Coordinates of C-alpha atoms and ligand atoms in Angstrom, one line a residue:
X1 CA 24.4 2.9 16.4
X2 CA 25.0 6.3 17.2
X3 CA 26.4 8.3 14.5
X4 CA 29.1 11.5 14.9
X5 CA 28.0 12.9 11.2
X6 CA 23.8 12.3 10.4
X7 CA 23.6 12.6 6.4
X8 CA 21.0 14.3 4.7
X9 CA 18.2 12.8 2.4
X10 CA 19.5 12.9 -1.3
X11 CA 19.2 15.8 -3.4
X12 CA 16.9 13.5 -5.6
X13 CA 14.4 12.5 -3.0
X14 CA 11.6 12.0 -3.9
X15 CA 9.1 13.8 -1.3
X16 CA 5.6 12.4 -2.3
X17 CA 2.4 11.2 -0.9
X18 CA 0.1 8.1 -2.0
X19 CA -3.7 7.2 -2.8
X20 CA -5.4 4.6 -4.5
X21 CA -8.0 4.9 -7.1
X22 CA -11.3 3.6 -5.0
X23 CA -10.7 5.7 -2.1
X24 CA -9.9 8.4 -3.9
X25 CA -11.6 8.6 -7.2
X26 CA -15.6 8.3 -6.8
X27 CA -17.4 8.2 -10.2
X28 CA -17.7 4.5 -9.8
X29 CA -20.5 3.7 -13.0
X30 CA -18.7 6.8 -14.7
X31 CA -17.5 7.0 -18.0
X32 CA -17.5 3.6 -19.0
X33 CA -16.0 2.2 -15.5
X34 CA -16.8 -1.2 -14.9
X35 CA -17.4 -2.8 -11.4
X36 CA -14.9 -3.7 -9.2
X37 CA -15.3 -5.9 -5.8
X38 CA -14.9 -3.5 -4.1
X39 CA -18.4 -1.6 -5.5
X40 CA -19.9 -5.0 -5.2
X41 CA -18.4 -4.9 -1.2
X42 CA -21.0 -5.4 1.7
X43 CA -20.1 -2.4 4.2
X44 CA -19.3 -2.4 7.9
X45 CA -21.8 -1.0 9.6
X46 CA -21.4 2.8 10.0
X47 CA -18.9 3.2 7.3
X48 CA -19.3 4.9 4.1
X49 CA -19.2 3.4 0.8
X50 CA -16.7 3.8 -2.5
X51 CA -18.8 5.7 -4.9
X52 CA -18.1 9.3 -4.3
X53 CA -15.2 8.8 -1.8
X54 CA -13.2 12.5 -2.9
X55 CA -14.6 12.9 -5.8
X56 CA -11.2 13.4 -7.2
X57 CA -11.7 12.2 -10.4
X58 CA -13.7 15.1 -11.1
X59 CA -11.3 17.8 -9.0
X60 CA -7.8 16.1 -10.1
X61 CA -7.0 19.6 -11.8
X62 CA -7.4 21.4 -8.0
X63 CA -6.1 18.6 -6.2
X64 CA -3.1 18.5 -8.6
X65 CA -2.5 22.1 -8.0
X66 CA -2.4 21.3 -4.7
X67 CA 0.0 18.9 -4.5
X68 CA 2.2 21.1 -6.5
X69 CA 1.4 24.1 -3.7
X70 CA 2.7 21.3 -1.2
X71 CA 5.9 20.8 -2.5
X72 CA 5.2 17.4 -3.7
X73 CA 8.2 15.6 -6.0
X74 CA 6.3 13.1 -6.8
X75 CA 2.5 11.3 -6.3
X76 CA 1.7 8.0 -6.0
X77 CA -2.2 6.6 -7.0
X78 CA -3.1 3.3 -8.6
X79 CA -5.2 3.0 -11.9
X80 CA -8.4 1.1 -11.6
X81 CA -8.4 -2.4 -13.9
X82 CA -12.0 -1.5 -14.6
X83 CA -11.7 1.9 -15.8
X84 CA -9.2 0.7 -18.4
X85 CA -10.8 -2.6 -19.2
X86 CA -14.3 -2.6 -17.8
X87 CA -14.4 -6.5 -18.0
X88 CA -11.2 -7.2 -17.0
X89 CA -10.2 -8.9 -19.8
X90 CA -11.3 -7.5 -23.5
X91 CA -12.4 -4.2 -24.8
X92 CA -10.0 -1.2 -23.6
X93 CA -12.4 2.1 -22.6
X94 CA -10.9 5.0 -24.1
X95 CA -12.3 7.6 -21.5
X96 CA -10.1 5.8 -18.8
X97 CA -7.3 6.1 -21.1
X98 CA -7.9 9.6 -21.3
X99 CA -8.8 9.8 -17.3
X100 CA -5.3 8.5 -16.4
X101 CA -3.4 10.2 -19.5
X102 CA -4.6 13.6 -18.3
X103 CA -3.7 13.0 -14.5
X104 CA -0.1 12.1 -15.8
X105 CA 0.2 15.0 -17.6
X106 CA -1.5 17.4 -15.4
X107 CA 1.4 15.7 -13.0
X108 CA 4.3 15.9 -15.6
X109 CA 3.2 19.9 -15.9
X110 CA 3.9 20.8 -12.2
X111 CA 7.0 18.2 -12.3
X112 CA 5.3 15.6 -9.6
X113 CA 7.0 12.2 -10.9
X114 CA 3.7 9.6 -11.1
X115 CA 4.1 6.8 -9.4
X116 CA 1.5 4.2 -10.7
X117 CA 0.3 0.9 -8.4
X118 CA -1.1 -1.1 -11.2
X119 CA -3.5 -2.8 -8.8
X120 CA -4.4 -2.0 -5.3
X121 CA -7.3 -3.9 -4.2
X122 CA -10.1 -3.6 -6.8
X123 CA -10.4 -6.4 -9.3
X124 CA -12.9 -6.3 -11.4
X125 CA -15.7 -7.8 -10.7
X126 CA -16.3 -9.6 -13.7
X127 CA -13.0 -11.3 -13.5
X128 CA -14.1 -12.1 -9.4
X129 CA -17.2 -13.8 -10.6
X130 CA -14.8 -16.5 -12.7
X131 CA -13.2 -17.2 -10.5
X132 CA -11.2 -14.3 -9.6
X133 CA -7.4 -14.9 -8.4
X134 CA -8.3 -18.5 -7.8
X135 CA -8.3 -19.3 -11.4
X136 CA -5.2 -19.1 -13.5
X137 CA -6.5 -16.9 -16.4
X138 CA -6.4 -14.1 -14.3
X139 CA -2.7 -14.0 -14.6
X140 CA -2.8 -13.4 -18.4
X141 CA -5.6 -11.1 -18.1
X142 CA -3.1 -9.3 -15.5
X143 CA -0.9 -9.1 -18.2
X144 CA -2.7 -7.9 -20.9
X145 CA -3.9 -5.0 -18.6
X146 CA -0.3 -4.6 -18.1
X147 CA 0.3 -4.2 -21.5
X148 CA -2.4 -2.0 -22.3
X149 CA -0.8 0.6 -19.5
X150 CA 2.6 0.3 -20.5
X151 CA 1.5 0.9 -24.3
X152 CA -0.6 3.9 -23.4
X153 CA 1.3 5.4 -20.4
X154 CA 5.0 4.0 -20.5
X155 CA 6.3 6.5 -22.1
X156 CA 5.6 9.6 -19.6
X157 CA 5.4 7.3 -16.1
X158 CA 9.2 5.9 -14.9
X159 CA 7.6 4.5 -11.5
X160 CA 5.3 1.0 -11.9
X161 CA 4.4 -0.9 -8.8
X162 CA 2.7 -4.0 -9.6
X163 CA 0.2 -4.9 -6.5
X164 CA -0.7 -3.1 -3.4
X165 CA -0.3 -5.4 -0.2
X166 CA -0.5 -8.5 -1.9
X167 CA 0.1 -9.8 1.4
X168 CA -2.7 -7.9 2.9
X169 CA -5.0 -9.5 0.4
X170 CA -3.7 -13.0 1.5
X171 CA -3.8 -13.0 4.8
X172 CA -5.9 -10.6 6.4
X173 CA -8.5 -10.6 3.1
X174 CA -11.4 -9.6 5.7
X175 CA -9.7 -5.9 5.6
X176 CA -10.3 -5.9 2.1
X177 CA -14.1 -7.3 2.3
X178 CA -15.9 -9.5 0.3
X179 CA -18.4 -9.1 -2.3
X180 CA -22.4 -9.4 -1.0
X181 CA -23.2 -12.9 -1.0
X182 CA -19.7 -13.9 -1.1
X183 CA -17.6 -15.7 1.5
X184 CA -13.8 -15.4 2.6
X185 CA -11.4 -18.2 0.6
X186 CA -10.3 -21.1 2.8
X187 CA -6.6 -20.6 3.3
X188 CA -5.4 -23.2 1.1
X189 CA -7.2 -21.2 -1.8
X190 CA -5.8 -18.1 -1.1
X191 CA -2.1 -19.4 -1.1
X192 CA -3.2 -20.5 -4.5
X193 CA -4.7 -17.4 -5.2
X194 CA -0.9 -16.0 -3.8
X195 CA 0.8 -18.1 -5.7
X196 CA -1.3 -17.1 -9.4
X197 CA -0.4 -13.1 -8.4
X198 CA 3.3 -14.2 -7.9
X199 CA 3.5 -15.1 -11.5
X200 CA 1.4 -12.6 -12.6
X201 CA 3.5 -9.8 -11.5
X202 CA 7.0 -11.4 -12.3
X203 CA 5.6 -11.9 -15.8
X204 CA 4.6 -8.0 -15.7
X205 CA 8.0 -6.9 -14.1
X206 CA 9.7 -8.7 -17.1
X207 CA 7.0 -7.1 -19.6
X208 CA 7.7 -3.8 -18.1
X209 CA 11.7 -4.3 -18.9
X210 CA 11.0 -5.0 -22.4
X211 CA 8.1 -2.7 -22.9
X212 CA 9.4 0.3 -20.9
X213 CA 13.2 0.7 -21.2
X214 CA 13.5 3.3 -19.1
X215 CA 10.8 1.8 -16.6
X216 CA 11.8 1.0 -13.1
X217 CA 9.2 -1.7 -11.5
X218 CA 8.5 -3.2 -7.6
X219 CA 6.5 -4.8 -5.5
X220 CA 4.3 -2.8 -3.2
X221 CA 3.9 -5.3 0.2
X222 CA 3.5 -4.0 3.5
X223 CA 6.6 -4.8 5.7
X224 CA 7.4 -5.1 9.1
X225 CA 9.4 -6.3 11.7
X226 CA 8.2 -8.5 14.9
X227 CA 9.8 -8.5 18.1
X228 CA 9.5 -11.3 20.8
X229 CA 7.6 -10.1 24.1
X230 CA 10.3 -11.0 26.0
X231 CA 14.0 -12.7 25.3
X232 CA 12.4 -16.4 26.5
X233 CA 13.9 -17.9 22.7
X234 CA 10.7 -19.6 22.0
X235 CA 9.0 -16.0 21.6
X236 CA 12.0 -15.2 19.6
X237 CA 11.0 -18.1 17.3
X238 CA 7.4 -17.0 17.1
X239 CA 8.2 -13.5 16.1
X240 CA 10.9 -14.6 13.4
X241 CA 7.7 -16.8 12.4
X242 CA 5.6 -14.3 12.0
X243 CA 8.2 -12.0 10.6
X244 CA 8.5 -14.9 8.0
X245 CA 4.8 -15.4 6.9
X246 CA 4.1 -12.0 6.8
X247 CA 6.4 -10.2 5.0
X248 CA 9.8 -12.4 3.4
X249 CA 7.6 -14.7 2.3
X250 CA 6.1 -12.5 0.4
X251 CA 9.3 -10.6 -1.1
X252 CA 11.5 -13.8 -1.1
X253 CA 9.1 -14.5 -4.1
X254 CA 8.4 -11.1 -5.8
X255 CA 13.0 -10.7 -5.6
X256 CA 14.3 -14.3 -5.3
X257 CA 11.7 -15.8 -7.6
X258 CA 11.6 -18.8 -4.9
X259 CA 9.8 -20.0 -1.9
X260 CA 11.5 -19.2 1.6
X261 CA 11.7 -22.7 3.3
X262 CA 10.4 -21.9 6.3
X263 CA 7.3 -21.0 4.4
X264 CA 6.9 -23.9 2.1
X265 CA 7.6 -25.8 5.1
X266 CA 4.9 -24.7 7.1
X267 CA 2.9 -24.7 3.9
X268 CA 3.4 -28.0 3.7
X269 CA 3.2 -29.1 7.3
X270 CA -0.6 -27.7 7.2
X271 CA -1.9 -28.9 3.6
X272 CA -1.9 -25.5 2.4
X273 CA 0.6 -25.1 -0.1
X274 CA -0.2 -24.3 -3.7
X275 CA -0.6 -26.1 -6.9
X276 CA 2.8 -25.6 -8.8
X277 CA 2.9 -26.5 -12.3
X278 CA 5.7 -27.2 -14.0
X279 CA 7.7 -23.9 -15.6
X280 CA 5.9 -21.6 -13.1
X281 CA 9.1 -21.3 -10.5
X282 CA 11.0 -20.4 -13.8
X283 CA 8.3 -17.7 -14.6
X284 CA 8.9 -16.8 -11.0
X285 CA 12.5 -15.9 -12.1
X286 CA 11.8 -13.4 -14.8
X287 CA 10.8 -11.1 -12.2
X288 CA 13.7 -8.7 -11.1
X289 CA 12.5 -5.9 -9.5
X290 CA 14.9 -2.3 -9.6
X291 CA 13.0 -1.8 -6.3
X292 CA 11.4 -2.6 -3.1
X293 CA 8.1 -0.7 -2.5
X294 CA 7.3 -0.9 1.0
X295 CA 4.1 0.3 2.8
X296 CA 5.0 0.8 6.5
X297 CA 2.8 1.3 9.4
X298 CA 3.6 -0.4 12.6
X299 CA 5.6 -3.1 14.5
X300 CA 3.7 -6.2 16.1
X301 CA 5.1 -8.2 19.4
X302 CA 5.0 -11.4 19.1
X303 CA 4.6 -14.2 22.1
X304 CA 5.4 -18.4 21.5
X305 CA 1.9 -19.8 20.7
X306 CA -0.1 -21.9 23.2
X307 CA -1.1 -23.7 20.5
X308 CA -4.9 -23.4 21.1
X309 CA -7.4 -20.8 19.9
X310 CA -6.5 -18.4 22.8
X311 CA -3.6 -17.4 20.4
X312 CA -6.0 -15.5 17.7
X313 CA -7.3 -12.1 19.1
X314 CA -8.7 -9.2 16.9
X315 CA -6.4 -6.4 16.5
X316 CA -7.0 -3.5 19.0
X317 CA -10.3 -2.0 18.0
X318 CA -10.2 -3.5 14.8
X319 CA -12.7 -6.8 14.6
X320 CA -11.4 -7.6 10.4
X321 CA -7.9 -7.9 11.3
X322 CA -7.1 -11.0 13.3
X323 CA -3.9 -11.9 14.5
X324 CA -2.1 -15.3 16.1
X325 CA -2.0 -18.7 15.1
X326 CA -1.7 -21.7 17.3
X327 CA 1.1 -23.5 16.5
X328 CA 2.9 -20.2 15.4
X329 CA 3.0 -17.1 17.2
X330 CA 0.7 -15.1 19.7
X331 CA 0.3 -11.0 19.0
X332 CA 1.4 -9.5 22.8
X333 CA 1.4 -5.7 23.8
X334 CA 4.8 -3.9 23.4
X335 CA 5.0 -1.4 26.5
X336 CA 7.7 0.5 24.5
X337 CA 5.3 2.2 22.0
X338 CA 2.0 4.0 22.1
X339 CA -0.8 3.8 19.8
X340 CA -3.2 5.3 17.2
X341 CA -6.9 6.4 18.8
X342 CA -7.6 3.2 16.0
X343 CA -5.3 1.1 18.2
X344 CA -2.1 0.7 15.3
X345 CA 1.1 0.7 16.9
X346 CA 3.4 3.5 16.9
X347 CA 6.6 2.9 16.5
X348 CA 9.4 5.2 13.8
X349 CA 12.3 2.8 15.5
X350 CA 10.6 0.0 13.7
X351 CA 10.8 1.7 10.2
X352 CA 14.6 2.3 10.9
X353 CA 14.9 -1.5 11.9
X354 CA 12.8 -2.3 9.0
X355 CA 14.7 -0.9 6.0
X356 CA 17.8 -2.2 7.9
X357 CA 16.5 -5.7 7.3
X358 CA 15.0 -5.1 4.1
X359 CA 18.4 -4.1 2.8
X360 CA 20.3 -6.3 4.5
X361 CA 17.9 -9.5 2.7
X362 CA 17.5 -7.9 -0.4
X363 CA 20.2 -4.5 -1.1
X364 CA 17.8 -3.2 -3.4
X365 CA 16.8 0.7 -3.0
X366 CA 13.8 0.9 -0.9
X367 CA 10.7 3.7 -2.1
X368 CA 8.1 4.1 1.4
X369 CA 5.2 4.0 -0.6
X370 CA 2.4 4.3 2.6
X371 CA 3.2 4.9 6.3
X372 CA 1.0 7.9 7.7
X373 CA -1.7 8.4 10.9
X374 CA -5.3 7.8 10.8
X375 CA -7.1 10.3 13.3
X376 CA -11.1 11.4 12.9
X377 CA -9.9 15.5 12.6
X378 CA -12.1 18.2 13.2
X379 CA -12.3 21.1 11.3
X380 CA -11.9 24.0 13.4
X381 CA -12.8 27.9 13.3
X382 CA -11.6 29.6 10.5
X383 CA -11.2 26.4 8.1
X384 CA -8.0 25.4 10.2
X385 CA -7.6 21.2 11.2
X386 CA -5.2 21.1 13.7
X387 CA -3.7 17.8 12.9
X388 CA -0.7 18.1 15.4
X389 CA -0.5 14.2 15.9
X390 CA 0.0 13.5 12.4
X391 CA 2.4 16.1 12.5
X392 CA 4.4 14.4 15.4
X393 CA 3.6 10.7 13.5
X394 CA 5.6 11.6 10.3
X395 CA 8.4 14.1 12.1
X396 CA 9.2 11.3 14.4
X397 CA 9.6 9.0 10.9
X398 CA 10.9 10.8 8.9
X399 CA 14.0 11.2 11.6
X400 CA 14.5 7.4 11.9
X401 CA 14.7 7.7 8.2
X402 CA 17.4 10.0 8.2
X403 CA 19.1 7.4 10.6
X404 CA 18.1 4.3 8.5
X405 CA 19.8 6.1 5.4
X406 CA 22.9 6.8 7.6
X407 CA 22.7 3.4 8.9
X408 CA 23.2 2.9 4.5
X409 CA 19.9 2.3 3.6
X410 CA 19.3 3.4 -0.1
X411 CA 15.8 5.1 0.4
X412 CA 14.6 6.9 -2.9
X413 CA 11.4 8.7 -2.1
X414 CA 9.0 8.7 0.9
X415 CA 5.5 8.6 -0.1
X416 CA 2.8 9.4 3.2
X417 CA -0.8 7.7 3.3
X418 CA -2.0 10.5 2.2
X419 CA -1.5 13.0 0.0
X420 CA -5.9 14.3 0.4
X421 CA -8.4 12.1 2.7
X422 CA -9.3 9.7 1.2
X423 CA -12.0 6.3 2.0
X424 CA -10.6 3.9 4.6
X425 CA -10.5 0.8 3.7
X426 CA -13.3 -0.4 6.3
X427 CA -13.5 2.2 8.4
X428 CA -14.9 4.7 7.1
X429 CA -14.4 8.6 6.1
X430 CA -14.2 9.0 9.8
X431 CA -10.6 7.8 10.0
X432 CA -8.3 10.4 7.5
X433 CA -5.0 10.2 6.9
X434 CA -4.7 13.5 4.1
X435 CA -2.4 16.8 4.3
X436 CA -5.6 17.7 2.6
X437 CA -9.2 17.6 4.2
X438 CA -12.1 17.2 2.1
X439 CA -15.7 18.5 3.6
X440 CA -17.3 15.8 3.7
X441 CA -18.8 13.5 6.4
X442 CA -19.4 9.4 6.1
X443 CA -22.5 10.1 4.8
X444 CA -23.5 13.3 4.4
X445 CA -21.3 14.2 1.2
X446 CA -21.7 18.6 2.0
X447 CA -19.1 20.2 -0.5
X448 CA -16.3 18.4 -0.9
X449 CA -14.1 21.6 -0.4
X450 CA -10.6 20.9 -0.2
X451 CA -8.9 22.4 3.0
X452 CA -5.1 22.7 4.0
X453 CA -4.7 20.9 7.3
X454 CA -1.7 22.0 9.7
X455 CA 0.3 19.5 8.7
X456 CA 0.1 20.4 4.5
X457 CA 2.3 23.7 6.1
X458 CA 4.5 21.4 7.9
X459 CA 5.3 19.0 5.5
X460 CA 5.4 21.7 2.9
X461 CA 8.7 23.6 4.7
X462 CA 9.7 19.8 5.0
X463 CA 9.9 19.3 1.5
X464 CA 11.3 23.3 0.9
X465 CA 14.3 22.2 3.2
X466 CA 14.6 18.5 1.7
X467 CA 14.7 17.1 4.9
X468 CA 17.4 19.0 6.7
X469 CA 15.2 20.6 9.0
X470 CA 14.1 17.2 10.4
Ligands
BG6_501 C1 -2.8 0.2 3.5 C2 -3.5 0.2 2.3 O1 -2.7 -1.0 4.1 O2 -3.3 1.0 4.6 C3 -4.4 1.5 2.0 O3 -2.7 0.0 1.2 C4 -5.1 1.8 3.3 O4 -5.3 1.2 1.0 C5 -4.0 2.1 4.4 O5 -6.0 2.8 3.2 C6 -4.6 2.6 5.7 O6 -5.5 1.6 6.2 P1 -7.0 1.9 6.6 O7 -7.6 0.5 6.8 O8 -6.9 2.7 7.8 O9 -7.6 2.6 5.4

């Protein structure tokens, strides 16, 4: 659709940018923190580890100020489990109370709205060792942590998001890592383990609605949209497959409170699907969402499977991410759209085309809480990082955007992976993503000096203009 009149982003938009506490935070034994998996993690080779990462929860003043220098409307991190309750489950620590209450505040001072991801990746570790998401306790323990955040912090944070990438955690849980000694979950467990966070966060949606009343709550998933290689129908199928098991699955739960039928049937067809007990697809209900958080990245091409293990392949350059299934679809190249230097598709036409869906399944307002460029920059002469890709990565964006929300999209904030560098997930300090660069390498941890990169100016004159010079 080409439009005569392109509208501009709301007056309210809210401009932000995202972490999450493990690859931002460091102090990992500090101050009463507890372990998470993801300090128990066995590292990929070459990559660093969590413990330092940007050493932000000793700098949160500076980087604060920062954001605030950038323009940002509003910041979106996540609160570690294990800071707040070390165990998981049992005695609060009062020094992550006060961690988190002081980051809100410093926010609420400069006018950044907090955005708070109750959980993005980092369990605790004592609640991984019984059992973890496999066993059903976890989803009260889930919501007494809830509780404990809405008690201390709902009165000054309007923005919850339950769980970062559930999806990510289910399907591709090898980008997340293991703890040492551990092994992956068979597939059947993890749709278990899928279905236990599923009531866990519709109970805390509904817990948030009575705790918080001016609380707004969502899912966080990362969503996409799959195009066939070519218009044979059978690849058509395979990418609305994929499409399916990837992402509406997912949201047809967290919004719907009910399992999409091409899921359960496939579910079903395989031996996979969960245990359901009875009352848990009316807990399922008590969700409601007031939003759709969506993490956004890149499209995948999708081919009709040849139904034998040719179908699986790593993602490009990226040996924890596998893709294809036989019987179901078969990742292909898209000649339309260029990658990262870490092989992720670009593609800003695929954001437009996924909010279009997304609102067209769900009409909900949509808030992009990730979408951003990973690139190993170099800090130049003069303290100056050049980061002219990124640059070109989130321009490019942020104009299909401005299309999707003529298109009628109702997109509330745009929140960039991210706000300083921070740790990849598994690969590294190498791979950045910031408007911020920190001075460190993957090992060698130097300074930790915080630099504006190129695009901090860019996006700062972005946010000046709200949008309308895009
Ligand atoms: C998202 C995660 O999937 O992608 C973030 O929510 C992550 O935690 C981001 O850092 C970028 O991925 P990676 O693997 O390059 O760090």
């Amino acid at each position: 659709m080409i439009y005569k009149n392109i509208k501009n982003f709301p007056e309210d938009f809210l401009w932000g940018a995202s972490t999450s506490a493990y690859q931002v935070e460091g102090a990992w034994n500090e101050d009463g923190k507890g372990l998470s998996v993801i300090d128990m993690l066995d590292h990929p080779e070459g990559t660093s580890d969590f413990k330092v990462a940007s050493d932000h929860y000793h700098r949160y003043k500076e980087d604060v100020r920062l954001f605030s220098e950038l323009g940002l409307k509003a910041y979106r991190f996540s609160i570690a489990w294990s800071r707040i309750i070390p165990n998981g489950v049992g005695e609060v620590n009062k020094k992550g109370i006060e961690f988190y209450s002081n980051l809100i505040d410093e926010l609420n001072k400069y006018n950044i709205e907090p955005i708070v991801t109750m959980y993005h990746f980092d369990l605790p570790y004592e609640l991984e060792r019984k059992g973890g998401w496999s066993n059903r306790e976890v989803i009260d323990d889930f919501v007494e942590y809830a509780k404990v955040l809405f008690d201390n912090f709902g009165h000054k944070v309007k923005y919850w998001l339950t769980i970062n990438e559930q999806n990510t955690m289910i399907l591709h849980p090898g980008a997340i890592g293991v703890p040492k000694g551990g092994k992956l979950p068979s597939k059947k467990e993890l749709y278990q383990q899928n279905h236990h966070m599923l009531l866990a966060q519709a109970k805390v949606m509904d817990l948030c609605h009575k705790m918080c009343p001016n609380g707004k709550i969502g899912p966080a998933l990362n969503i996409t949209s799959m195009y066939g290689e070519t218009c044979n129908p059978n690849d058509a199928i395979a990418a609305h497959n994929w499409e399916t098991l990837r992402g509406w699955s997912f949201l047809d739960l967290a919004i719907y409170g009910r399992y999409n039928k091409l899921f359960w049937s496939y579910l079903e067809d395989r031996n996979l699907e969960p245990t359901v007990l009875e009352g848990d697809m009316e807990v399922m209900k008590l969700g409601n969402p007031d939003f759709v958080a969506m993490n956004y990245y890149s499209t995948v091409t999708i081919a009709e499977s040849r139904g034998d293990a040719s179908d699986v392949s790593a993602r490009a350059g990226d040996q924890q991410i596998m893709l294809g299934e036989p019987g179901v679809y078969r990742a292909a190249e898209n000649p339309y759209v260029s990658k990262t230097k870490y092989g992720w598709v670009v593609d800003p036409v695929g954001l437009r085309m996924t909010l279009r869906k997304v609102t067209e399944r769900y009409n909900l307002p949509i808030l992009i809480t990730e979408n951003g460029y990973g690139d190993n920059d170099i800090l130049e002469e003069n303290d100056t990082i050049n980061d002219d890709d990124r640059i070109e990565f989130i321009k490019q964006h942020l104009e299909q955007l401005k299309l999707a929300i003529c298109d009628g999209v109702e997109v509330i904030g745009y929140c960039p992976w991210s706000a300083i560098d921070v740790v990849s997930t598994h690969q590294g300090y190498g791979k950045r993503y910031g408007f911020i660069y920190v001075n460190r390498g993957e090992f060698d941890l130097m300074d930790l000096r915080r630099i504006k990169k190129k695009s901090f100016y860019w996006y700062q004159n972005i946010i000046k203009n709200n949008g309308n010079n895009i």
